Amino acid sequence: MSATAGERNWWKNAVIYEVYPRSFQDTNGDGIGDLNGITERLDYLKDLGVDAIWLTPVYPSPQVDFGYDISNYRDIDPQYGTLADFDRLVAEAGKRHIRVIMDMVMNHTSDRHEWFLQSRSSRDNPYRDWYMWHDGKGQTATSKGEPPNNWQSLFGHSAWQWDETTRQYYYHKFYIQQPDLNWHNPAVHEAFKQIMAFWLKRGVGGFRFDAITALFEDPSMADEGVVLDKNGKPEINAYGDPQLDDSKTDNQPGVHAVIAEMRAEADKFDGSAFPGARVMIGETYLPNIGELRKMYGTPRQPEFELPMDTQVAFINKLDVAAFRQRLTDAELRLGTHTPLLLFDNHDNPRIAARYGDGVHDMDIQRVIATILLASRGSALMYYGDEIGMKTTLPKRKEDVKDPIGITGWPKEKGRDGERTPMQWDGSANAGFTTGTPWLQVPGSAETVNVKAEERDPDSLFAWYKELIRLKKTVPAFEDGANIMLDAENTKVLSWMRQAPGTPQVVVSVNFTAQPQTVNLAIGGAGIGPRKLKTLLKTPGAADPVALNRIELGPYGVYIGEVQ
Ligand code: NOJ
């Protein structure tokens, strides 16, 4: 069956919802979310309007990094269910036109993966060269010497681990239990092509490629530079180590050829659940828009369809000029490609913790949701964003589950705070489990929960749902250009969506706690003082008279169609 253009391009104006399976819905009372729980909640996701769900890893894993340490890429961890449960999830999601996107972790495996067990067993094992083994500096027959260079794990301390059996160090960008694969070895490429095929044949809607920029290291093995503070002293990170510049271990040239190779492989499949293309999403933390542009590849060697735009996501303050600049970059500097906007994920404090002021957080979350969903491109949201779940950090070191928080305590409390159970209702465990939840349910669940917000037309949930509906139904929102308006304004961000033959739509968001009035009739795009039809506005706000006088309350939002 061949795909229609719409089916092929489903990811272009899509809403992709990240599920952290461990925390979404438990169905067997063990306090850990499972695949059947996700299946149970598909109607909720359908009602919200999402096109796809991305599951963080559900493969068998010792769970040191909660699934990002994979010991078998072709099965489901019993904690989450079985392959049959997975197939049922894909089939049920398919019935609701929701794609299931898998996490693809290619940078490293678990140290319990068969490949690594073989690799570490002897220097002449066929799998030896699948990982990054090196002699120590000054190593002798009796001494291990020093680690080969100063490279550090992103999770603290040296990235080199001594292994006594074969007397060499292995490299791990993440935890010690996550040895890095050697992408100079063609057998590693082949293995991952087969793994992708395994899941594509099961009908997955694509992959999110984890830590992709970490795939290669500089073959010179030279030390990385130390980042200096303004006094010229080494900056010290939360783990007490000098901060390195990542120049030899991140975004090295070889990565593009691998992404293109995987893309070519994925392009051979059309996914059996849907007669349409699957999508390749990249976890692409990059220093600038130019590097992000490269992640889309070239017409002859396409790479990701949707590398994440972390430029916009992590501005981390409501600075109008910075948002205007980066959204303009996303619009103008990615060629004809689709930006993938996001603000949140399982590795970072939630939206309110990074953008909130503690007083207007609800309205500020509306502001962020509007930028996410009313800008051109696809949108990636994180479970619980739609109800305004808050980051809730562990109070005591002994409660911390994420090893980063254990190594970095108290400066770095880890990522548990943004991984707390989904808040479905106001009951004791928020409807997440009948057992003891693996992470405590935050007290805020009493009021911040799906059940309460579904009933309230002014809730954040209602706001997200309406924004998603507009994204899907307003013609200018489909692929209309994103044009900044009132570009000197330092308090309000305004833009217009414009597509030939359809009404223009204007969006204004107030980045301040004071009321603001904007005049968009004089904007750079030169639209006159025309009338507006309101599509969405902050609850309680008045309708503007016309384009030359839009009044916004503190952190107010207005979306209107130009008449
Ligand atoms: C990025 C993932 O999002 C994060 O959770 C994980 O710890 C690292 N990659 C290592 O896989």
Coordinates of C-alpha atoms and ligand atoms in Angstrom, one line a residue:
M1 CA 0.0 0.0 0.0
S2 CA 1.5 3.3 -0.9
A3 CA 1.3 6.4 1.4
T4 CA -0.6 9.6 0.5
A5 CA 1.4 12.8 0.9
G6 CA -0.5 13.6 4.1
E7 CA 0.4 10.3 5.6
R8 CA 4.0 10.6 4.5
N9 CA 4.2 14.1 6.1
W10 CA 2.3 13.4 9.3
W11 CA 5.2 14.6 11.4
K12 CA 5.3 18.0 9.8
N13 CA 2.8 19.8 11.9
A14 CA 2.7 17.2 14.6
V15 CA 2.3 17.1 18.3
I16 CA 4.6 14.5 19.8
Y17 CA 4.0 13.6 23.4
E18 CA 6.9 12.2 25.4
V19 CA 5.8 9.5 27.8
Y20 CA 8.2 8.5 30.7
P21 CA 6.7 4.9 30.9
R22 CA 7.9 4.4 34.4
S23 CA 5.8 7.3 35.6
F24 CA 2.8 7.3 33.4
Q25 CA 0.3 4.6 34.5
D26 CA 0.8 1.5 36.5
T27 CA -1.6 -1.4 36.0
N28 CA -0.2 -4.2 38.1
G29 CA 0.3 -2.4 41.4
D30 CA 4.1 -2.6 41.5
G31 CA 4.4 1.2 41.7
I32 CA 6.1 1.3 38.3
G33 CA 4.3 2.4 35.1
D34 CA 3.9 -0.1 32.3
L35 CA 3.0 -0.5 28.7
N36 CA -0.6 -1.7 29.5
G37 CA -0.9 1.6 31.4
I38 CA 0.0 3.6 28.4
T39 CA -2.6 1.6 26.3
E40 CA -5.2 2.3 28.9
R41 CA -4.6 6.0 28.6
L42 CA -4.6 6.2 24.8
D43 CA -8.1 7.7 24.8
Y44 CA -6.9 10.5 27.0
L45 CA -4.0 11.1 24.5
K46 CA -6.4 11.0 21.6
D47 CA -8.7 13.5 23.3
L48 CA -5.7 15.8 23.9
G49 CA -5.0 15.6 20.2
V50 CA -1.5 14.1 20.0
D51 CA -0.2 12.5 16.8
A52 CA 2.6 10.4 18.3
I53 CA 4.0 9.3 21.6
W54 CA 7.7 8.9 22.2
L55 CA 8.5 6.3 24.8
T56 CA 11.8 6.6 26.7
P57 CA 13.5 3.2 26.7
V58 CA 11.4 0.2 27.6
Y59 CA 14.0 -2.4 26.6
P60 CA 15.4 -4.9 29.2
S61 CA 17.8 -2.9 31.3
P62 CA 19.4 -3.0 34.8
Q63 CA 17.8 0.4 35.1
V64 CA 20.9 2.2 36.4
D65 CA 19.9 5.1 34.1
F66 CA 16.2 4.1 34.1
G67 CA 16.3 2.4 30.7
Y68 CA 19.1 4.3 29.0
D69 CA 21.4 1.4 29.9
I70 CA 20.1 -1.3 27.6
S71 CA 21.0 -4.9 27.9
N72 CA 18.9 -6.2 25.0
Y73 CA 17.5 -4.1 22.2
R74 CA 15.0 -6.6 20.9
D75 CA 12.7 -7.1 23.9
I76 CA 10.7 -5.4 26.5
D77 CA 11.8 -5.1 30.1
P78 CA 9.5 -7.3 32.2
Q79 CA 8.9 -4.3 34.5
Y80 CA 7.1 -2.7 31.6
G81 CA 5.4 -5.8 30.1
T82 CA 6.0 -8.1 27.1
L83 CA 6.5 -7.8 23.4
A84 CA 2.8 -8.9 23.1
D85 CA 1.9 -5.9 25.2
F86 CA 4.0 -3.7 23.0
D87 CA 2.3 -5.0 19.9
R88 CA -1.1 -4.3 21.4
L89 CA 0.0 -0.8 22.3
V90 CA 1.1 -0.1 18.7
A91 CA -2.1 -1.6 17.3
E92 CA -4.4 0.3 19.7
A93 CA -2.5 3.5 19.2
G94 CA -2.8 2.9 15.4
K95 CA -6.6 2.7 15.7
R96 CA -6.5 6.2 17.2
H97 CA -4.0 7.5 14.6
I98 CA -1.3 7.8 17.2
R99 CA 2.2 6.6 16.3
V100 CA 4.6 5.0 18.8
I101 CA 8.2 6.3 18.6
M102 CA 10.9 4.3 20.3
D103 CA 14.1 5.6 21.9
M104 CA 17.2 4.5 20.0
V105 CA 20.3 4.5 22.2
M106 CA 23.3 4.0 20.0
N107 CA 26.0 5.8 21.9
H108 CA 26.3 3.1 24.6
T109 CA 24.8 -0.1 26.0
S110 CA 24.5 -1.4 29.5
D111 CA 27.6 -3.1 30.9
R112 CA 25.4 -6.2 31.1
H113 CA 24.7 -6.3 27.4
E114 CA 26.0 -9.5 25.9
W115 CA 28.2 -7.4 23.5
F116 CA 30.0 -5.8 26.5
L117 CA 30.2 -9.0 28.5
Q118 CA 32.0 -10.6 25.5
S119 CA 34.1 -7.5 24.9
R120 CA 35.4 -7.3 28.4
S121 CA 36.1 -11.0 28.7
S122 CA 39.4 -11.0 26.7
R123 CA 41.4 -8.8 24.5
D124 CA 41.0 -11.1 21.5
N125 CA 37.3 -11.6 21.8
P126 CA 35.5 -10.7 18.5
Y127 CA 33.5 -8.1 20.4
R128 CA 36.6 -6.4 21.9
D129 CA 36.5 -3.7 19.3
W130 CA 32.9 -2.9 19.7
Y131 CA 33.7 -0.6 22.7
M132 CA 36.4 2.0 23.4
W133 CA 39.3 0.3 25.1
H134 CA 42.6 2.1 25.8
D135 CA 45.7 1.7 27.8
G136 CA 46.3 4.1 30.7
K137 CA 48.8 6.9 30.6
G138 CA 52.0 5.5 31.9
Q139 CA 50.5 2.0 32.3
T140 CA 53.0 -0.8 33.1
A141 CA 52.7 -4.5 33.7
T142 CA 52.0 -3.8 37.3
S143 CA 50.4 -0.4 37.4
K144 CA 47.2 0.9 35.6
G145 CA 48.7 4.3 35.3
E146 CA 46.4 7.3 34.8
P147 CA 43.3 7.4 32.7
P148 CA 44.2 8.0 29.0
N149 CA 43.2 11.7 29.1
N150 CA 41.1 14.2 31.1
W151 CA 37.7 13.4 29.5
Q152 CA 34.8 13.3 31.9
S153 CA 31.5 11.6 32.2
L154 CA 28.6 13.9 31.8
F155 CA 27.4 12.4 35.0
G156 CA 30.5 13.3 36.9
H157 CA 34.2 12.3 37.2
S158 CA 36.5 10.6 34.8
A159 CA 35.0 9.0 31.7
W160 CA 37.5 6.2 31.9
Q161 CA 36.9 3.1 33.9
W162 CA 39.7 0.6 34.6
D163 CA 38.8 -3.0 34.0
E164 CA 41.1 -5.4 35.8
T165 CA 40.2 -8.6 33.7
T166 CA 41.9 -7.3 30.5
R167 CA 43.8 -4.5 32.1
Q168 CA 42.6 -1.6 30.0
Y169 CA 40.3 1.4 30.5
Y170 CA 37.0 1.7 28.7
Y171 CA 35.3 5.0 27.9
H172 CA 31.8 5.9 29.1
K173 CA 30.3 9.3 28.4
F174 CA 27.5 8.6 30.9
Y175 CA 27.5 6.2 33.9
I176 CA 30.2 3.6 34.4
Q177 CA 27.5 1.0 33.6
Q178 CA 27.0 2.6 30.2
P179 CA 30.2 1.8 28.1
D180 CA 30.4 3.7 24.8
L181 CA 30.2 1.7 21.6
N182 CA 32.9 2.1 19.0
W183 CA 31.3 3.6 15.9
H184 CA 34.5 3.2 13.9
N185 CA 33.6 -0.5 13.8
P186 CA 31.3 -1.3 10.9
A187 CA 29.8 -4.3 12.8
V188 CA 28.2 -1.8 15.2
H189 CA 26.5 0.0 12.3
E190 CA 25.2 -3.3 11.0
A191 CA 23.9 -4.3 14.5
F192 CA 21.9 -1.1 14.8
K193 CA 20.4 -1.3 11.3
Q194 CA 19.1 -4.7 12.3
I195 CA 17.7 -3.4 15.5
M196 CA 15.9 -0.6 13.8
A197 CA 14.5 -3.1 11.3
F198 CA 13.2 -5.2 14.1
W199 CA 11.1 -2.4 15.5
L200 CA 10.1 -0.9 12.2
K201 CA 8.7 -4.3 11.2
R202 CA 6.6 -4.1 14.4
G203 CA 5.1 -0.9 13.1
V204 CA 6.8 1.8 15.1
G205 CA 6.4 5.3 13.9
G206 CA 10.0 6.2 14.2
F207 CA 12.9 6.7 16.6
R208 CA 14.3 9.4 18.9
F209 CA 18.1 9.1 18.7
D210 CA 19.6 9.5 22.2
A211 CA 22.8 11.3 22.9
I212 CA 23.5 11.3 19.1
T213 CA 26.1 14.0 19.3
A214 CA 28.2 11.9 21.6
L215 CA 28.8 9.1 19.1
F216 CA 32.4 9.9 18.2
E217 CA 35.4 11.2 20.0
D218 CA 38.4 12.9 18.6
P219 CA 40.9 10.2 17.5
S220 CA 43.8 12.4 18.7
M221 CA 42.7 11.6 22.3
A222 CA 43.9 15.0 23.3
D223 CA 42.8 16.5 26.6
E224 CA 39.7 18.8 26.5
G225 CA 40.1 22.4 27.4
V226 CA 39.0 23.6 30.8
V227 CA 36.3 26.3 30.9
L228 CA 37.5 29.4 32.9
D229 CA 35.3 31.7 35.0
K230 CA 35.4 35.4 34.7
N231 CA 38.4 35.5 37.1
G232 CA 40.3 33.1 34.9
K233 CA 39.9 30.2 37.3
P234 CA 38.6 26.8 36.2
E235 CA 34.8 26.6 36.5
I236 CA 33.9 23.8 38.9
N237 CA 30.8 21.8 38.1
A238 CA 28.2 20.3 40.5
Y239 CA 30.3 17.1 40.9
G240 CA 33.3 19.1 42.0
D241 CA 35.2 18.6 38.7
P242 CA 36.6 21.3 36.5
Q243 CA 34.1 22.0 33.7
L244 CA 35.5 20.9 30.3
D245 CA 34.7 22.4 26.9
D246 CA 33.5 19.1 25.3
S247 CA 35.5 19.9 22.3
K248 CA 36.8 16.4 21.8
T249 CA 33.9 14.3 22.8
D250 CA 30.8 16.0 21.4
N251 CA 29.5 16.8 17.9
Q252 CA 32.5 15.3 16.1
P253 CA 32.3 15.1 12.3
G254 CA 31.7 11.4 12.0
V255 CA 28.2 11.7 13.4
H256 CA 26.6 13.0 10.2
A257 CA 27.5 10.0 8.1
V258 CA 26.0 7.7 10.7
I259 CA 22.7 9.6 10.9
A260 CA 22.5 9.6 7.1
E261 CA 23.2 5.8 7.0
M262 CA 20.5 5.2 9.6
R263 CA 18.1 7.4 7.7
A264 CA 18.7 5.5 4.5
E265 CA 17.9 2.3 6.4
A266 CA 14.8 3.7 8.0
D267 CA 13.6 5.0 4.6
K268 CA 13.4 1.4 3.4
F269 CA 10.5 0.8 5.7
D270 CA 7.1 2.3 5.6
G271 CA 5.9 1.1 9.0
S272 CA 3.2 -1.6 8.8
A273 CA 0.8 0.1 11.3
F274 CA 0.6 3.2 9.0
P275 CA 1.1 3.4 5.3
G276 CA 3.4 6.3 5.7
A277 CA 6.9 7.3 6.6
R278 CA 8.3 7.0 10.1
V279 CA 10.2 9.9 11.6
M280 CA 13.7 10.3 12.9
I281 CA 14.1 12.7 15.8
G282 CA 17.4 13.7 17.2
E283 CA 18.4 14.6 20.7
T284 CA 20.5 17.5 19.5
Y285 CA 21.9 19.8 22.1
L286 CA 24.0 22.0 19.9
P287 CA 25.7 25.4 20.3
N288 CA 24.0 27.3 17.5
I289 CA 21.5 27.2 14.7
G290 CA 24.2 26.5 12.1
E291 CA 25.0 23.2 13.8
L292 CA 21.3 22.4 14.1
R293 CA 20.8 23.0 10.4
K294 CA 23.5 20.4 9.6
M295 CA 21.4 17.8 11.5
Y296 CA 18.8 17.8 8.7
G297 CA 21.5 16.7 6.2
T298 CA 21.5 17.5 2.5
P299 CA 19.1 16.5 -0.2
R300 CA 21.5 13.7 -1.3
Q301 CA 22.2 12.6 2.3
P302 CA 19.2 13.4 4.4
E303 CA 19.6 13.0 8.2
F304 CA 17.0 13.8 10.8
E305 CA 13.6 14.9 9.8
L306 CA 13.2 16.5 13.3
P307 CA 16.3 17.3 15.2
M308 CA 15.3 19.0 18.5
D309 CA 15.6 22.8 18.6
T310 CA 17.2 23.2 22.0
Q311 CA 18.2 26.7 21.1
V312 CA 14.6 27.9 21.8
A313 CA 13.8 25.4 24.5
F314 CA 16.5 26.3 26.9
I315 CA 16.7 30.1 26.8
N316 CA 15.4 29.7 30.3
K317 CA 14.2 33.2 30.9
L318 CA 11.4 35.2 29.4
D319 CA 13.5 37.5 27.3
V320 CA 11.5 38.8 24.4
A321 CA 14.6 39.6 22.2
A322 CA 16.1 36.2 22.7
F323 CA 12.9 34.4 21.8
R324 CA 12.4 36.6 18.8
Q325 CA 15.9 35.9 17.6
R326 CA 15.8 32.2 18.1
L327 CA 12.3 31.7 16.7
T328 CA 13.4 33.8 13.7
D329 CA 16.4 31.6 13.3
A330 CA 14.2 28.5 13.4
E331 CA 12.0 30.1 10.7
L332 CA 14.7 31.4 8.4
R333 CA 17.8 29.4 8.9
L334 CA 16.7 25.8 8.7
G335 CA 15.9 26.1 5.0
T336 CA 12.7 24.4 4.1
H337 CA 12.9 22.0 7.0
T338 CA 10.5 21.6 9.8
P339 CA 11.6 23.0 13.2
L340 CA 10.9 20.7 16.2
L341 CA 10.2 23.0 19.1
L342 CA 10.1 21.8 22.7
F343 CA 10.4 23.2 26.2
D344 CA 10.6 20.2 28.4
N345 CA 11.8 16.6 28.9
H346 CA 12.8 14.1 31.5
D347 CA 16.3 15.6 31.9
N348 CA 15.5 19.1 32.8
P349 CA 13.4 20.9 35.4
R350 CA 9.9 21.4 34.2
I351 CA 8.6 24.6 32.5
A352 CA 7.4 26.4 35.6
A353 CA 10.8 25.8 37.3
R354 CA 12.7 27.4 34.5
Y355 CA 10.3 30.1 33.3
G356 CA 8.0 30.7 36.2
D357 CA 8.2 33.5 38.7
G358 CA 6.3 31.7 41.5
V359 CA 3.4 34.1 41.2
H360 CA 2.1 33.9 37.7
D361 CA 3.2 30.3 36.8
M362 CA -0.1 29.3 35.4
D363 CA -0.2 32.2 32.9
I364 CA 3.5 31.8 32.2
Q365 CA 2.9 28.1 31.3
R366 CA 0.2 29.4 28.9
V367 CA 2.8 31.7 27.3
I368 CA 5.2 28.8 26.8
A369 CA 2.5 26.5 25.5
T370 CA 1.4 29.1 23.0
I371 CA 5.0 29.6 21.7
L372 CA 5.3 25.8 21.4
L373 CA 2.0 25.2 19.6
A374 CA 1.2 28.3 17.7
S375 CA 4.7 28.6 16.0
R376 CA 5.4 26.9 12.7
G377 CA 6.7 23.4 13.0
S378 CA 6.2 20.3 15.1
A379 CA 5.9 20.4 18.8
L380 CA 7.3 18.0 21.4
M381 CA 5.7 18.1 24.8
Y382 CA 6.4 16.1 28.0
Y383 CA 3.8 14.2 30.0
G384 CA 2.2 16.4 32.6
D385 CA 3.0 19.7 30.8
E386 CA -0.6 19.9 29.9
I387 CA -1.7 20.0 33.5
G388 CA 1.2 22.1 34.8
M389 CA 3.0 19.4 36.8
K390 CA 5.7 20.9 38.9
T391 CA 9.3 19.8 39.4
T392 CA 9.3 18.2 42.9
L393 CA 12.8 17.5 44.0
P394 CA 13.7 14.9 46.6
K395 CA 14.2 16.4 50.0
R396 CA 16.7 13.9 51.4
K397 CA 19.7 12.3 49.7
E398 CA 18.4 8.9 50.7
D399 CA 15.2 9.4 48.6
V400 CA 17.1 10.1 45.4
K401 CA 16.8 7.5 42.7
D402 CA 18.7 9.1 39.8
P403 CA 22.4 8.4 40.3
I404 CA 23.3 11.9 39.1
G405 CA 21.5 13.2 42.2
I406 CA 23.5 10.9 44.4
T407 CA 26.8 11.8 42.9
G408 CA 26.0 15.5 42.8
W409 CA 24.0 16.0 46.0
P410 CA 23.3 18.6 47.2
K411 CA 24.3 20.9 44.3
E412 CA 22.8 18.6 41.7
K413 CA 19.7 16.8 43.0
G414 CA 19.3 14.8 39.8
R415 CA 16.3 14.4 37.5
D416 CA 13.7 12.7 39.8
G417 CA 12.0 16.0 40.2
E418 CA 10.7 16.0 36.7
R419 CA 9.9 12.3 36.6
T420 CA 7.3 12.1 39.3
P421 CA 4.1 10.0 38.6
M422 CA 1.5 11.4 36.2
Q423 CA -1.2 13.1 38.2
W424 CA -4.5 11.7 37.0
D425 CA -6.7 12.6 39.9
G426 CA -6.7 13.9 43.4
S427 CA -6.6 10.5 45.2
A428 CA -3.7 9.4 47.4
N429 CA -1.4 8.2 44.5
A430 CA -3.0 10.4 41.9
G431 CA -4.5 7.5 40.1
F432 CA -1.1 6.4 39.0
T433 CA -0.8 3.2 41.1
T434 CA -2.6 1.1 43.7
G435 CA 0.9 0.2 45.1
T436 CA 3.7 2.3 46.4
P437 CA 4.9 4.6 43.6
W438 CA 8.6 4.4 42.7
L439 CA 8.8 8.1 43.2
Q440 CA 6.6 10.0 45.6
V441 CA 3.5 11.7 44.2
P442 CA 3.9 15.4 44.8
G443 CA 1.4 17.1 47.2
S444 CA 0.4 19.4 44.3
A445 CA -1.5 16.5 42.8
E446 CA -4.5 17.2 44.9
T447 CA -5.3 20.2 42.7
V448 CA -3.1 19.8 39.7
N449 CA -4.5 16.7 38.1
V450 CA -6.3 15.6 34.9
K451 CA -9.7 14.9 36.5
A452 CA -9.9 18.4 38.0
E453 CA -8.6 20.2 35.0
E454 CA -10.8 18.3 32.5
R455 CA -13.8 19.8 34.2
D456 CA -12.5 23.4 34.2
P457 CA -12.8 25.3 31.0
D458 CA -10.1 27.8 32.2
S459 CA -7.6 25.2 33.1
L460 CA -4.1 24.7 31.6
F461 CA -5.3 21.4 30.2
A462 CA -8.2 23.2 28.4
W463 CA -5.6 25.7 27.1
Y464 CA -3.3 23.0 25.7
K465 CA -6.2 21.1 24.2
E466 CA -7.5 24.2 22.4
L467 CA -4.1 25.2 21.2
I468 CA -3.6 21.7 19.7
R469 CA -7.1 21.9 18.1
L470 CA -6.2 25.2 16.5
K471 CA -2.8 23.9 15.4
K472 CA -4.7 21.2 13.5
T473 CA -7.7 23.2 12.2
V474 CA -6.6 26.8 11.5
P475 CA -5.3 26.8 7.9
A476 CA -2.5 29.4 8.6
F477 CA -1.3 27.2 11.4
E478 CA -0.8 24.2 9.2
D479 CA 2.4 25.4 7.5
G480 CA 1.9 29.2 7.4
A481 CA 5.1 31.3 7.6
N482 CA 6.0 32.6 11.0
I483 CA 6.5 36.3 10.7
M484 CA 7.6 38.4 13.7
L485 CA 5.6 41.6 14.3
D486 CA 6.3 44.7 16.4
A487 CA 9.9 43.7 16.4
E488 CA 11.2 46.5 18.7
N489 CA 8.9 45.6 21.5
T490 CA 10.9 44.4 24.5
K491 CA 7.8 43.3 26.6
V492 CA 5.5 41.5 24.2
L493 CA 6.4 38.9 21.6
S494 CA 4.0 39.0 18.6
W495 CA 4.0 37.1 15.4
M496 CA 1.8 36.4 12.5
R497 CA 1.1 33.1 10.7
Q498 CA 0.5 33.6 7.1
A499 CA -0.3 31.2 4.2
P500 CA -1.5 32.1 0.7
G501 CA -5.3 32.2 0.3
T502 CA -6.0 31.8 4.1
P503 CA -6.7 34.4 6.7
Q504 CA -3.7 35.7 8.6
V505 CA -3.5 34.9 12.3
V506 CA -1.8 37.0 14.9
V507 CA -0.4 35.9 18.2
S508 CA 0.7 38.2 21.1
V509 CA 2.2 37.0 24.4
N510 CA 3.0 39.3 27.2
F511 CA 6.4 38.4 28.8
T512 CA 5.8 40.7 31.8
A513 CA 3.8 40.9 35.0
Q514 CA 2.4 44.3 33.9
P515 CA -0.5 44.8 31.5
Q516 CA 0.6 45.8 28.0
T517 CA -1.0 47.1 24.9
V518 CA 0.3 46.4 21.5
N519 CA -0.4 47.9 18.1
L520 CA 0.2 45.3 15.4
A521 CA -1.3 47.4 12.6
I522 CA 2.1 49.2 12.3
G523 CA 4.1 46.0 12.3
G524 CA 6.8 45.2 9.9
A525 CA 4.4 43.1 7.9
G526 CA 2.4 46.2 7.2
I527 CA -1.1 45.0 8.0
G528 CA -3.6 47.8 8.6
P529 CA -5.9 48.5 11.6
R530 CA -8.2 45.6 10.7
K531 CA -10.7 43.8 12.9
L532 CA -9.9 40.6 14.6
K533 CA -11.8 37.4 15.4
T534 CA -10.6 35.9 18.6
L535 CA -9.4 32.3 18.4
L536 CA -8.0 32.1 21.9
K537 CA -7.2 34.4 24.8
T538 CA -6.2 34.2 28.4
P539 CA -9.3 33.4 30.5
G540 CA -11.0 36.5 31.7
A541 CA -9.4 38.8 29.1
A542 CA -11.5 41.2 27.0
D543 CA -11.7 41.0 23.2
P544 CA -9.5 43.6 21.4
V545 CA -11.3 46.1 19.3
A546 CA -8.8 45.8 16.4
L547 CA -5.3 45.0 15.4
N548 CA -4.0 48.4 16.5
R549 CA -5.1 47.9 20.1
I550 CA -4.6 44.5 21.7
E551 CA -4.6 44.6 25.5
L552 CA -2.9 41.9 27.4
G553 CA -3.0 41.3 31.1
P554 CA 0.1 40.1 33.0
Y555 CA 1.6 37.2 31.0
G556 CA -1.6 37.4 28.9
V557 CA -1.9 35.7 25.5
Y558 CA -4.1 36.6 22.5
I559 CA -4.6 34.7 19.3
G560 CA -6.9 36.2 16.6
E561 CA -7.7 35.9 13.0
V562 CA -7.3 39.1 10.9
Q563 CA -10.7 39.9 9.3
Ligands
NOJ1 C1 19.9 11.5 27.2 C2 18.7 10.9 27.9 O1 17.6 11.7 27.7 C3 19.1 10.8 29.4 O2 18.0 10.6 30.2 C4 20.1 9.8 29.5 O3 20.6 9.7 30.9 C5 21.3 10.1 28.6 N1 21.0 10.5 27.3 C6 22.2 8.8 28.5 O4 21.5 7.9 27.7

